[in-house]
Amino acid sequence: MTPTTTLGFALLGLLQERPRSGYDLRKVFATTPMAHYSSSPGAIYPALRRLQRQGLISGSVDRSQSLRPKKTFRPTAKGIRALKGWLSRPVTREDVVFHLDELLLRFSLMAGLQSRAQTRRFLKSFARELEAYVAELQQQREALRADAPLHGRLALECGTESYRAHARWAKRALSRFSSKQKRQ
Amino acid sequence: MTPTTTLGFALLGLLQERPRSGYDLRKVFATTPMAHYSSSPGAIYPALRRLQRQGLISGSVDRSQSLRPKKTFRPTAKGIRALKGWLSRPVTREDVVFHLDELLLRFSLMAGLQSRAQTRRFLKSFARELEAYVAELQQQREALRADAPLHGRLALECGTESYRAHARWAKRALSRFSSKQKRQ
DNA sequence: GACACATAATACGTTTCGTACTAGTATGAT
DNA sequence: ATCATACTAGTACGAAACGTATTATGTGTC
């Protein structure tokens, strides 16, 4: 069983870095670039319960720091497996078109869990799918009739440019993970 | 009263171009670059009912084309007002960070409804907010400690590049709407 | 007239999340 | 000493939004 939402994977990924409480997790979502995930308690706490019900995380109460008990969660072995499985999914066209953010989240969370080779594979297929999609968008643009509305044409160009920027990024990132250099 | 979801505004915008049935609308979402809105009946029809309940669109049955009655919707005067109000909202930082797609949708739907001057105002503030956010992201990047994980640093750069691409686009688009040239 | 296919929509259930609320703890001010 | 405030931590409730499955009608064609 795997998380049902992207939020679930995000939580799993954060908990893999270090055990945290629901409150800690809310703070991460409220204050870091991961901010576009909801930090409302109505999102986080139920999601944690779902993960726990599925046996992907386990909770334990910590009293060492203060009188106030703090319930921290950490992924189970099963949770780590689920997370790794998600991280190594192939990059599909659909992902690129509809879930670009999710792909970037996946990349971020690969840090401790995937080998350099796996990261490279990810970036390569990411770049490939992006370039293919950019080509498709360009064809769509050329297929537009001359009388097509200016607004629509420009909006299409905006999308194209954005995907192009991502493709460039992926290739640059790939060079940073070249097997030659171990650091930097 | 205004639509509660972006989907509502998208529907309102499409209906403003020409009256359509729920089925027509689903086809638009299934076959055009607006594809990342759901085209499932469970999304469209309830949304249309919501709009109707709020008095933003009105439905009428058309039998001219075939025996099969076809229920088409069109925006009411109130609906047009709501749409125009949405289109002319100021571009906030929050929009840029969390609802970039929505801003592009807004731009696309301005075609028939906003003056050239209004479009220019939109693009100007869009570019301004984007550039401000890019500057912020760059500061965040510089603030990263040297030992920050490579994955995180790169993911941040990806975001920065994407917003930068949008900013460039906005400025190019602005030049296409310069008040000098009336066409092209 | 029977079959497939396009059109058009309903019904139902589930998931997910936002808001409002509760409550204990540490801390600085008065 | 106590009061207000901010921080930590979470529960409860409800409603919105959507996906899947299903229904039903019209149209062309073999």
CSV table of C-alpha atoms (C1' of nucleotides) in Angstrom, one decimal:
chain,number,residue,atom,x,y,z
A,1,MET,CA,0.0,0.0,0.0
A,2,THR,CA,1.2,3.5,-0.8
A,3,PRO,CA,0.0,7.0,0.2
A,4,THR,CA,-3.0,8.1,-1.8
A,5,THR,CA,-2.0,11.7,-2.1
A,6,THR,CA,1.1,13.7,-2.9
A,7,LEU,CA,0.9,15.2,0.5
A,8,GLY,CA,1.3,11.7,1.9
A,9,PHE,CA,4.6,11.2,0.1
A,10,ALA,CA,5.8,14.6,1.1
A,11,LEU,CA,5.2,13.8,4.8
A,12,LEU,CA,6.9,10.5,4.4
A,13,GLY,CA,9.9,12.2,2.8
A,14,LEU,CA,10.1,14.7,5.6
A,15,LEU,CA,9.8,12.1,8.3
A,16,GLN,CA,12.5,10.1,6.6
A,17,GLU,CA,14.9,13.0,7.1
A,18,ARG,CA,14.2,13.0,10.8
A,19,PRO,CA,11.3,12.2,13.1
A,20,ARG,CA,8.9,15.0,13.6
A,21,SER,CA,5.5,15.8,15.1
A,22,GLY,CA,2.5,17.0,13.2
A,23,TYR,CA,3.2,20.5,14.4
A,24,ASP,CA,6.8,20.3,13.2
A,25,LEU,CA,5.5,19.2,9.8
A,26,ARG,CA,3.0,22.1,9.7
A,27,LYS,CA,5.9,24.5,10.3
A,28,VAL,CA,7.9,23.1,7.4
A,29,PHE,CA,4.9,23.6,5.0
A,30,ALA,CA,4.3,27.0,6.4
A,31,THR,CA,7.8,28.4,6.2
A,32,THR,CA,9.8,26.6,3.5
A,33,PRO,CA,9.6,26.5,-0.3
A,34,MET,CA,7.3,23.5,0.2
A,35,ALA,CA,4.7,26.0,1.1
A,36,HIS,CA,2.2,25.2,-1.5
A,37,TYR,CA,1.2,22.2,0.4
A,38,SER,CA,-1.4,22.9,2.9
A,39,SER,CA,-0.2,23.5,6.4
A,40,SER,CA,-3.7,23.5,7.9
A,41,PRO,CA,-4.2,21.0,10.8
A,42,GLY,CA,-7.2,19.6,8.9
A,43,ALA,CA,-4.8,18.5,6.2
A,44,ILE,CA,-1.8,17.3,8.2
A,45,TYR,CA,-3.2,15.4,11.1
A,46,PRO,CA,-5.7,13.3,9.1
A,47,ALA,CA,-3.0,12.6,6.6
A,48,LEU,CA,-0.7,11.3,9.4
A,49,ARG,CA,-3.5,9.1,10.7
A,50,ARG,CA,-4.0,7.7,7.2
A,51,LEU,CA,-0.3,6.9,6.9
A,52,GLN,CA,-0.3,5.3,10.3
A,53,ARG,CA,-3.4,3.2,9.5
A,54,GLN,CA,-1.6,2.0,6.4
A,55,GLY,CA,1.4,1.1,8.5
A,56,LEU,CA,3.7,3.5,6.6
A,57,ILE,CA,4.7,5.5,9.7
A,58,SER,CA,4.7,4.9,13.4
A,59,GLY,CA,4.2,7.3,16.2
A,60,SER,CA,5.9,7.5,19.6
A,61,VAL,CA,5.5,9.9,22.5
A,62,ASP,CA,8.6,11.8,23.5
A,63,ARG,CA,8.8,13.4,27.0
A,64,SER,CA,12.5,14.0,27.2
A,65,GLN,CA,12.5,17.7,26.0
A,66,SER,CA,9.8,19.1,28.3
A,67,LEU,CA,6.8,18.2,30.4
A,68,ARG,CA,4.7,18.5,27.4
A,69,PRO,CA,4.5,15.2,25.6
A,70,LYS,CA,5.3,15.4,21.9
A,71,LYS,CA,4.1,12.7,19.5
A,72,THR,CA,6.7,12.2,16.8
A,73,PHE,CA,6.4,10.0,13.7
A,74,ARG,CA,8.9,8.1,11.7
A,75,PRO,CA,8.5,6.0,8.7
A,76,THR,CA,8.4,2.2,9.1
A,77,ALA,CA,10.4,-0.1,6.8
A,78,LYS,CA,7.3,-0.5,4.7
A,79,GLY,CA,7.0,3.3,4.5
A,80,ILE,CA,10.5,3.6,3.3
A,81,ARG,CA,9.8,1.0,0.7
A,82,ALA,CA,6.7,2.9,-0.5
A,83,LEU,CA,8.7,6.1,-0.7
A,84,LYS,CA,11.5,4.5,-2.6
A,85,GLY,CA,9.0,3.0,-5.0
A,86,TRP,CA,7.4,6.4,-5.6
A,87,LEU,CA,10.8,8.0,-6.1
A,88,SER,CA,11.8,5.5,-8.7
A,89,ARG,CA,8.6,5.5,-10.8
A,90,PRO,CA,9.3,6.2,-14.4
A,91,VAL,CA,8.8,9.9,-15.5
A,92,THR,CA,5.7,9.9,-17.7
A,93,ARG,CA,4.4,12.4,-20.1
A,94,GLU,CA,1.4,12.8,-18.0
A,95,ASP,CA,3.6,13.6,-14.9
A,96,VAL,CA,5.3,16.3,-16.9
A,97,VAL,CA,2.1,17.8,-18.2
A,98,PHE,CA,0.0,17.7,-15.2
A,99,HIS,CA,2.2,17.1,-12.1
A,100,LEU,CA,5.3,19.1,-12.7
A,101,ASP,CA,5.5,20.1,-9.0
A,102,GLU,CA,5.3,16.6,-7.9
A,103,LEU,CA,8.3,15.7,-10.0
A,104,LEU,CA,10.3,18.4,-8.4
A,105,LEU,CA,9.2,17.2,-5.0
A,106,ARG,CA,10.3,13.7,-6.0
A,107,PHE,CA,13.7,15.1,-7.0
A,108,SER,CA,14.1,17.0,-3.7
A,109,LEU,CA,13.3,13.9,-1.6
A,110,MET,CA,15.7,11.7,-3.5
A,111,ALA,CA,18.6,13.2,-1.5
A,112,GLY,CA,19.2,10.4,1.1
A,113,LEU,CA,17.4,7.6,-0.6
A,114,GLN,CA,18.5,7.2,-4.2
A,115,SER,CA,21.9,6.6,-5.6
A,116,ARG,CA,23.6,9.0,-7.9
A,117,ALA,CA,22.9,6.7,-10.8
A,118,GLN,CA,19.2,6.7,-10.0
A,119,THR,CA,19.1,10.5,-9.7
A,120,ARG,CA,20.8,10.7,-13.1
A,121,ARG,CA,18.3,8.3,-14.6
A,122,PHE,CA,15.5,10.4,-13.2
A,123,LEU,CA,16.9,13.7,-14.6
A,124,LYS,CA,17.6,12.1,-18.0
A,125,SER,CA,14.1,10.9,-18.5
A,126,PHE,CA,12.7,14.1,-17.0
A,127,ALA,CA,14.7,16.1,-19.6
A,128,ARG,CA,13.6,13.7,-22.4
A,129,GLU,CA,9.9,14.0,-21.6
A,130,LEU,CA,10.1,17.8,-21.2
A,131,GLU,CA,11.8,18.2,-24.6
A,132,ALA,CA,9.3,15.9,-26.2
A,133,TYR,CA,6.4,18.0,-24.7
A,134,VAL,CA,8.0,21.2,-25.8
A,135,ALA,CA,8.2,19.9,-29.3
A,136,GLU,CA,4.5,19.0,-29.2
A,137,LEU,CA,3.6,22.5,-27.9
A,138,GLN,CA,5.6,24.1,-30.7
A,139,GLN,CA,3.8,22.1,-33.3
A,140,GLN,CA,0.5,23.1,-31.7
A,141,ARG,CA,1.6,26.7,-32.0
A,142,GLU,CA,2.5,26.3,-35.6
A,143,ALA,CA,-0.8,24.7,-36.3
A,144,LEU,CA,-2.6,27.7,-34.9
A,145,ARG,CA,-4.4,29.6,-37.7
A,146,ALA,CA,-3.3,33.1,-38.4
A,147,ASP,CA,-6.5,34.5,-37.0
A,148,ALA,CA,-6.1,32.8,-33.7
A,149,PRO,CA,-6.6,35.1,-30.8
A,150,LEU,CA,-3.4,36.8,-29.6
A,151,HIS,CA,-4.1,36.0,-26.0
A,152,GLY,CA,-4.3,32.3,-26.7
A,153,ARG,CA,-1.2,32.3,-28.7
A,154,LEU,CA,0.7,34.1,-26.0
A,155,ALA,CA,-0.5,31.9,-23.3
A,156,LEU,CA,0.6,28.9,-25.2
A,157,GLU,CA,4.0,30.4,-25.7
A,158,CYS,CA,4.2,31.0,-21.9
A,159,GLY,CA,3.7,27.4,-21.2
A,160,THR,CA,6.3,26.4,-23.8
A,161,GLU,CA,8.9,28.7,-22.3
A,162,SER,CA,8.3,27.4,-18.9
A,163,TYR,CA,8.7,23.8,-19.9
A,164,ARG,CA,11.8,24.8,-21.9
A,165,ALA,CA,13.3,26.4,-18.8
A,166,HIS,CA,12.6,23.2,-16.8
A,167,ALA,CA,14.3,21.1,-19.5
A,168,ARG,CA,17.4,23.4,-19.4
A,169,TRP,CA,17.4,23.0,-15.6
A,170,ALA,CA,17.2,19.3,-15.8
A,171,LYS,CA,20.2,19.1,-18.1
A,172,ARG,CA,22.2,21.5,-16.0
A,173,ALA,CA,21.3,19.5,-12.9
A,174,LEU,CA,22.4,16.3,-14.6
A,175,SER,CA,25.8,17.7,-15.2
A,176,ARG,CA,26.1,18.4,-11.5
A,177,PHE,CA,25.5,14.8,-10.8
A,178,SER,CA,28.0,13.5,-13.3
A,179,SER,CA,29.6,10.4,-12.0
A,180,LYS,CA,33.0,12.0,-12.5
A,181,GLN,CA,32.8,14.5,-9.6
A,182,LYS,CA,32.0,13.2,-6.2
A,183,ARG,CA,31.4,16.5,-4.5
A,184,GLN,CA,30.1,19.9,-5.5
B,1,MET,CA,-21.4,36.4,-5.4
B,2,THR,CA,-18.5,34.9,-7.4
B,3,PRO,CA,-17.6,31.4,-8.3
B,4,THR,CA,-15.9,29.5,-5.5
B,5,THR,CA,-13.4,27.7,-7.6
B,6,THR,CA,-11.1,28.5,-10.5
B,7,LEU,CA,-13.0,25.9,-12.5
B,8,GLY,CA,-16.1,28.1,-12.1
B,9,PHE,CA,-14.3,31.1,-13.6
B,10,ALA,CA,-12.9,28.9,-16.4
B,11,LEU,CA,-16.4,27.8,-17.2
B,12,LEU,CA,-17.7,31.3,-17.0
B,13,GLY,CA,-15.0,32.4,-19.4
B,14,LEU,CA,-15.7,29.7,-21.9
B,15,LEU,CA,-19.4,30.4,-21.8
B,16,GLN,CA,-18.8,34.1,-22.4
B,17,GLU,CA,-17.1,33.2,-25.7
B,18,ARG,CA,-20.2,31.3,-26.8
B,19,PRO,CA,-23.0,29.4,-25.2
B,20,ARG,CA,-22.2,25.7,-24.7
B,21,SER,CA,-23.6,22.6,-23.1
B,22,GLY,CA,-21.9,20.7,-20.3
B,23,TYR,CA,-20.8,18.2,-22.9
B,24,ASP,CA,-19.2,20.9,-25.0
B,25,LEU,CA,-17.3,22.2,-22.0
B,26,ARG,CA,-16.0,18.8,-21.2
B,27,LYS,CA,-14.7,18.5,-24.7
B,28,VAL,CA,-12.8,21.8,-24.4
B,29,PHE,CA,-11.2,20.6,-21.2
B,30,ALA,CA,-10.4,17.2,-22.7
B,31,THR,CA,-8.8,18.4,-26.0
B,32,THR,CA,-7.3,21.9,-25.5
B,33,PRO,CA,-4.4,23.3,-23.6
B,34,MET,CA,-6.9,23.9,-20.8
B,35,ALA,CA,-6.6,20.2,-20.2
B,36,HIS,CA,-5.4,20.3,-16.6
B,37,TYR,CA,-8.9,21.2,-15.5
B,38,SER,CA,-10.9,18.1,-14.9
B,39,SER,CA,-13.2,17.1,-17.7
B,40,SER,CA,-15.0,14.5,-15.7
B,41,PRO,CA,-18.8,14.8,-15.6
B,42,GLY,CA,-18.6,14.8,-11.8
B,43,ALA,CA,-16.6,18.0,-12.0
B,44,ILE,CA,-18.4,19.9,-14.8
B,45,TYR,CA,-22.1,19.3,-14.1
B,46,PRO,CA,-22.0,20.1,-10.4
B,47,ALA,CA,-20.0,23.2,-11.2
B,48,LEU,CA,-22.5,24.3,-13.7
B,49,ARG,CA,-25.3,23.8,-11.1
B,50,ARG,CA,-23.4,25.8,-8.6
B,51,LEU,CA,-23.0,28.7,-11.1
B,52,GLN,CA,-26.7,28.5,-11.9
B,53,ARG,CA,-27.7,28.5,-8.3
B,54,GLN,CA,-25.6,31.6,-7.8
B,55,GLY,CA,-27.3,33.3,-10.8
B,56,LEU,CA,-24.1,33.6,-12.7
B,57,ILE,CA,-25.2,31.5,-15.7
B,58,SER,CA,-28.6,30.7,-17.2
B,59,GLY,CA,-29.5,27.5,-19.0
B,60,SER,CA,-31.8,27.1,-22.0
B,61,VAL,CA,-32.9,24.1,-24.0
B,62,ASP,CA,-32.0,24.1,-27.7
B,63,ARG,CA,-33.9,21.8,-30.1
B,64,SER,CA,-33.0,23.5,-33.4
B,65,GLN,CA,-30.0,21.3,-34.2
B,66,SER,CA,-31.5,17.9,-33.6
B,67,LEU,CA,-34.3,16.0,-31.9
B,68,ARG,CA,-32.1,15.5,-28.9
B,69,PRO,CA,-32.6,18.5,-26.6
B,70,LYS,CA,-29.3,20.2,-25.7
B,71,LYS,CA,-29.1,22.3,-22.6
B,72,THR,CA,-26.8,25.3,-23.3
B,73,PHE,CA,-25.6,27.8,-20.7
B,74,ARG,CA,-24.6,31.4,-21.1
B,75,PRO,CA,-23.5,33.9,-18.5
B,76,THR,CA,-26.0,36.3,-17.0
B,77,ALA,CA,-25.2,40.0,-16.7
B,78,LYS,CA,-24.2,39.2,-13.1
B,79,GLY,CA,-22.0,36.4,-14.3
B,80,ILE,CA,-20.2,38.8,-16.7
B,81,ARG,CA,-19.7,41.2,-13.8
B,82,ALA,CA,-18.2,38.5,-11.7
B,83,LEU,CA,-15.9,37.4,-14.4
B,84,LYS,CA,-14.7,40.9,-15.2
B,85,GLY,CA,-14.2,41.5,-11.5
B,86,TRP,CA,-12.0,38.4,-11.3
B,87,LEU,CA,-10.0,39.4,-14.4
B,88,SER,CA,-9.3,42.8,-13.0
B,89,ARG,CA,-8.2,41.7,-9.5
B,90,PRO,CA,-4.7,43.0,-8.7
B,91,VAL,CA,-1.9,40.5,-9.2
B,92,THR,CA,-0.7,39.6,-5.7
B,93,ARG,CA,2.5,37.9,-4.6
B,94,GLU,CA,0.4,35.1,-3.3
B,95,ASP,CA,-1.1,34.6,-6.8
B,96,VAL,CA,2.3,34.4,-8.3
B,97,VAL,CA,3.6,32.0,-5.8
B,98,PHE,CA,0.7,29.7,-5.4
B,99,HIS,CA,-1.6,30.2,-8.4
B,100,LEU,CA,0.5,30.8,-11.4
B,101,ASP,CA,-1.7,28.7,-13.7
B,102,GLU,CA,-4.7,30.7,-12.6
B,103,LEU,CA,-3.0,33.9,-13.6
B,104,LEU,CA,-2.4,32.5,-17.1
B,105,LEU,CA,-6.0,31.4,-17.3
B,106,ARG,CA,-7.0,35.0,-16.4
B,107,PHE,CA,-4.8,36.3,-19.1
B,108,SER,CA,-6.3,33.9,-21.7
B,109,LEU,CA,-9.8,34.9,-20.8
B,110,MET,CA,-9.2,38.6,-21.0
B,111,ALA,CA,-9.4,38.4,-24.8
B,112,GLY,CA,-12.9,39.8,-25.3
B,113,LEU,CA,-13.6,41.4,-22.0
B,114,GLN,CA,-10.7,43.7,-21.1
B,115,SER,CA,-9.3,46.7,-22.9
B,116,ARG,CA,-5.8,46.8,-24.2
B,117,ALA,CA,-4.9,49.1,-21.4
B,118,GLN,CA,-6.3,46.7,-18.8
B,119,THR,CA,-4.3,43.8,-20.3
B,120,ARG,CA,-1.2,46.0,-20.2
B,121,ARG,CA,-1.8,46.8,-16.5
B,122,PHE,CA,-2.2,43.1,-15.8
B,123,LEU,CA,1.0,42.1,-17.6
B,124,LYS,CA,3.0,44.9,-16.0
B,125,SER,CA,2.0,44.0,-12.4
B,126,PHE,CA,2.5,40.3,-13.3
B,127,ALA,CA,6.0,41.0,-14.4
B,128,ARG,CA,6.7,43.2,-11.4
B,129,GLU,CA,5.5,40.5,-8.9
B,130,LEU,CA,7.4,37.8,-10.7
B,131,GLU,CA,10.6,39.8,-10.6
B,132,ALA,CA,10.2,40.6,-7.0
B,133,TYR,CA,9.7,36.9,-6.2
B,134,VAL,CA,12.7,35.9,-8.3
B,135,ALA,CA,14.8,38.3,-6.3
B,136,GLU,CA,13.5,36.8,-3.1
B,137,LEU,CA,14.3,33.3,-4.3
B,138,GLN,CA,17.7,34.4,-5.2
B,139,GLN,CA,18.3,35.7,-1.7
B,140,GLN,CA,17.1,32.5,-0.3
B,141,ARG,CA,19.6,30.7,-2.4
B,142,GLU,CA,22.4,32.9,-1.3
B,143,ALA,CA,21.4,32.4,2.3
B,144,LEU,CA,21.7,28.7,2.0
B,145,ARG,CA,24.7,27.4,3.9
B,146,ALA,CA,27.5,25.8,2.0
B,147,ASP,CA,26.6,22.4,3.4
B,148,ALA,CA,23.0,22.6,2.2
B,149,PRO,CA,22.0,19.5,0.3
B,150,LEU,CA,22.6,19.6,-3.4
B,151,HIS,CA,19.1,18.4,-4.2
B,152,GLY,CA,17.5,21.2,-2.3
B,153,ARG,CA,19.7,23.8,-3.8
B,154,LEU,CA,18.9,22.6,-7.3
B,155,ALA,CA,15.2,22.3,-6.7
B,156,LEU,CA,15.3,25.9,-5.6
B,157,GLU,CA,17.1,26.9,-8.7
B,158,CYS,CA,14.5,25.2,-10.8
B,159,GLY,CA,11.8,27.2,-9.3
B,160,THR,CA,13.8,30.4,-9.8
B,161,GLU,CA,14.4,29.7,-13.5
B,162,SER,CA,10.8,28.9,-14.1
B,163,TYR,CA,9.6,32.2,-12.5
B,164,ARG,CA,12.3,34.0,-14.5
B,165,ALA,CA,11.0,32.5,-17.7
B,166,HIS,CA,7.5,33.7,-16.8
B,167,ALA,CA,8.8,37.2,-16.1
B,168,ARG,CA,10.5,37.3,-19.5
B,169,TRP,CA,7.4,36.1,-21.2
B,170,ALA,CA,5.3,38.8,-19.5
B,171,LYS,CA,7.6,41.5,-20.7
B,172,ARG,CA,7.6,40.1,-24.2
B,173,ALA,CA,3.8,39.8,-24.2
B,174,LEU,CA,3.6,43.4,-23.0
B,175,SER,CA,5.5,44.6,-26.0
B,176,ARG,CA,3.0,42.8,-28.2
B,177,PHE,CA,0.2,44.8,-26.6
B,178,SER,CA,1.9,48.2,-26.9
B,179,SER,CA,-0.6,50.9,-27.5
B,180,LYS,CA,1.2,51.9,-30.7
B,181,GLN,CA,0.4,48.9,-32.8
B,182,LYS,CA,-3.3,48.0,-33.2
B,183,ARG,CA,-2.8,44.7,-34.9
B,184,GLN,CA,-0.3,41.8,-34.7
C,1,DG,C1',-33.6,-3.7,-36.9
C,2,DA,C1',-29.4,-4.3,-34.5
C,3,DC,C1',-25.1,-2.7,-33.5
C,4,DA,C1',-21.7,0.7,-32.4
C,5,DC,C1',-20.7,5.2,-31.4
C,6,DA,C1',-21.5,10.0,-30.0
C,7,DT,C1',-24.1,12.9,-27.0
C,8,DA,C1',-25.8,14.3,-22.5
C,9,DA,C1',-26.2,13.8,-18.0
C,10,DT,C1',-27.3,11.7,-13.1
C,11,DA,C1',-26.2,9.3,-9.0
C,12,DC,C1',-23.4,8.0,-5.5
C,13,DG,C1',-19.7,7.5,-2.6
C,14,DT,C1',-15.1,8.9,-1.0
C,15,DT,C1',-11.5,11.6,-0.1
C,16,DT,C1',-9.7,15.6,1.3
C,17,DC,C1',-9.3,19.7,3.5
C,18,DG,C1',-10.5,24.3,5.8
C,19,DT,C1',-12.4,26.5,9.9
C,20,DA,C1',-13.3,26.8,14.4
C,21,DC,C1',-12.3,25.3,18.7
C,22,DT,C1',-9.8,23.2,22.8
C,23,DA,C1',-6.0,23.1,25.8
C,24,DG,C1',-1.6,22.8,28.0
C,25,DT,C1',3.1,25.2,28.5
C,26,DA,C1',6.7,28.7,28.6
C,27,DT,C1',7.8,33.5,29.2
C,28,DG,C1',8.0,38.1,29.8
C,29,DA,C1',5.6,42.1,31.8
C,30,DT,C1',3.3,44.3,35.6
D,1,DA,C1',2.5,36.4,42.1
D,2,DT,C1',-0.2,36.7,38.4
D,3,DC,C1',-1.7,38.0,34.1
D,4,DA,C1',-1.5,38.3,29.1
D,5,DT,C1',0.6,36.5,25.2
D,6,DA,C1',2.7,33.5,22.1
D,7,DC,C1',3.9,28.8,21.1
D,8,DT,C1',3.0,23.9,20.9
D,9,DA,C1',-0.3,20.3,19.8
D,10,DG,C1',-4.2,18.6,18.4
D,11,DT,C1',-9.6,17.4,17.7
D,12,DA,C1',-14.2,17.9,15.7
D,13,DC,C1',-17.1,19.1,12.3
D,14,DG,C1',-18.7,19.9,8.0
D,15,DA,C1',-18.9,20.7,3.2
D,16,DA,C1',-16.8,21.0,-1.1
D,17,DA,C1',-15.1,18.9,-4.9
D,18,DC,C1',-14.5,15.3,-7.7
D,19,DG,C1',-14.0,10.3,-10.0
D,20,DT,C1',-16.4,6.2,-11.4
D,21,DA,C1',-20.1,3.8,-12.7
D,22,DT,C1',-24.3,4.0,-14.8
D,23,DT,C1',-28.3,5.6,-17.5
D,24,DA,C1',-30.5,7.2,-21.5
D,25,DT,C1',-31.2,9.1,-26.1
D,26,DG,C1',-30.0,10.0,-30.8
D,27,DT,C1',-27.5,8.8,-35.3
D,28,DG,C1',-25.4,6.4,-38.7
D,29,DT,C1',-24.6,2.0,-41.0
D,30,DC,C1',-24.6,-2.9,-42.2
